[in-house]
């Protein structure tokens, strides 16, 4: 009988090789050693045959002796009973024979013989069981290559013997029985191992003959051979599953209870072997930063095997006695541990270079989507398990944050960080114009989101958002606020000094340069704000917002989803379940109107408004500063002022109007319509108040001076109104400087109805309506109704009375003390 190869044999072989082949020269002795070993082997076989015959002879002889002793003992007992029972001699003891021999002496001898018999019988039974086990092992060994059914029969017989002896109640304390059980267990394990290995190797060889891992084109004969080996493994698996209780009670661990079907396991093992050879070794293909290499290879191997699985393996499996399943889905499920093993192999590389994890996650996601979409795989996700590793996830997050902050700091340190990237002609006026830093921020946030979009867990996506994206926007806001604070501190320097000799004017002036600087901050913030609005409506951030709303509702009370960042560092498994529960829909209308970027948008909007207000203060201060000479003009009541209808504007405004026009043009280039309109409305309000309070209400006028004032106000209004192509502010131009225009009407109104060049367009002369207005008995509301019909609606009654009193010609004509 051929001995099964075990661990002892392997150690002996290694010892033999180590003792006899210590150098290359010793290989010349191979032939002599082989011949010597063959002679030794032949001699051992002869001795084994003689020993076997001797053992059988001794067993037979022992059995004969035991039978003989048993027969004689029974005969003597029978004789003893007759002698004792038939004696009539009262002097003879019942425990003695007539010759005086003690009965107990004979009984002791018989008991010793009986004990010897029992030991011999146990030895015989032990030897019989041993011979039976050896026969089973020999049958398995002889059938291994030729008869699968013979192997399965031997395996079943070995398990039956194991079941018989493991349930024997006499085994406890019986060393021989325990040794026999251990030998049976060893035999069962050996038969299983050898049968599994032989069939698995034959199955792998069939796959190779079919052309795998390339395109499989199996010949019929190879298919038959493959089917035989597949069925062999399936039957072996079935027998083992049926005997799982016996094996478990005996302490024999052949495979786990949840082990996959044996033939499919070894088909997947073929993939595993190739994976480890090419991608978990010292070969150049084993690179942690190239997950696409090994994932594409796995996909190609799956792709080549799926037709075989669907056309042949499924029917083979269905004919087996194993539990029903989809072999394609099960085979793909068995591929998952292979991928996980590769990921574990490269884990240290991932942790040391966190950005590689993004690439690996992207490739894993695409790999799994292919399995799901093409092969309808519905098993667990490797990507989920991969990112559930806290060290892996932290390494990725930290690497993303560091990369983003480094990129931001490099860009913001550049002197041209706030420089506009594109010419004005490239973008529409109402499109935000990106600066270098703005585009850098938007691209960083978009790129990070694109990378972590493959993360299945919404909680982890929120942690990415909080840790890697928000800090970039916060850094931008803080830097812009720092620039604004610095600008505000030195803003007084922007007021023009009429006595200074500063070179440049209009669009090239230092003031215009400062406006461009402010506008670059505005465009930066605006560009990021518009991007944040787009992000707020994108699917990934909408899903995040729904998740934090679910979480806020689960917390109850006054929880606000907008406060999610305050607690995200303390989230645990319970929070993950709520955040990742996409099946629950949010119904809170107030929350539905919000978004994950809502507060960021609000912050950027407020910052943008702060920049506009700063620009407005600078513009208003600069413009009013240029009206210093106009404010000091004192000839409004002189004869001949404004008498010529051809006079356009006062000479004191000749410098302001071109500057104002240039300012309007610069603003239209630097800002969108809404921004420039805001600044012009603010400037118009400032000029309106200045013209009313510092000019109209501060000087004496005649009708000619009033007409000149009206011409000046109209000229300023026309420049402002032309700022946005006629649509800067809706309505007539007078609405820009409403109060100043009404002041001009009153100051240029004819005294008594005479038609003079430059008279006001009021339908009544000053002498017709002014006395009643100045009369203290006149009701203010009635007076305002009358003035409203004359086109005066924005000035107060006190301002109107003050203006009337400023008309020197009216005061000279109507000098009643009650009026003045």
Coordinates of C-alpha atoms in Angstrom, one line a residue, residues 148-149 151-153 155-156 159 192 227-242 255 262-263 316 319-322:
X148 CA -13.4 9.8 -8.5
X149 CA -16.2 7.6 -7.3
X151 CA -12.3 8.4 -3.7
X152 CA -15.7 9.6 -2.7
X153 CA -16.6 6.1 -1.5
X155 CA -14.0 9.4 2.0
X156 CA -17.6 8.5 3.0
X159 CA -16.4 9.6 7.8
X192 CA -10.0 15.3 2.0
X227 CA -17.2 18.7 -15.7
X228 CA -15.9 15.5 -14.0
X229 CA -13.5 17.4 -11.8
X230 CA -16.2 20.0 -11.0
X231 CA -18.6 17.3 -10.0
X232 CA -15.9 15.6 -7.9
X233 CA -15.3 18.8 -6.0
X234 CA -19.0 19.4 -5.6
X235 CA -19.6 15.8 -4.3
X236 CA -16.7 16.2 -1.9
X237 CA -18.2 19.4 -0.7
X238 CA -21.7 17.9 -0.3
X239 CA -20.4 14.9 1.7
X240 CA -18.5 17.3 4.0
X241 CA -21.5 19.5 4.5
X242 CA -23.7 16.5 5.4
X255 CA -13.7 24.0 5.9
X262 CA -15.7 24.0 -3.3
X263 CA -15.5 24.0 -7.1
X316 CA -23.1 21.4 -13.6
X319 CA -27.1 18.9 -11.0
X320 CA -25.1 18.7 -7.8
X321 CA -26.6 18.3 -4.4
X322 CA -25.3 21.6 -3.1

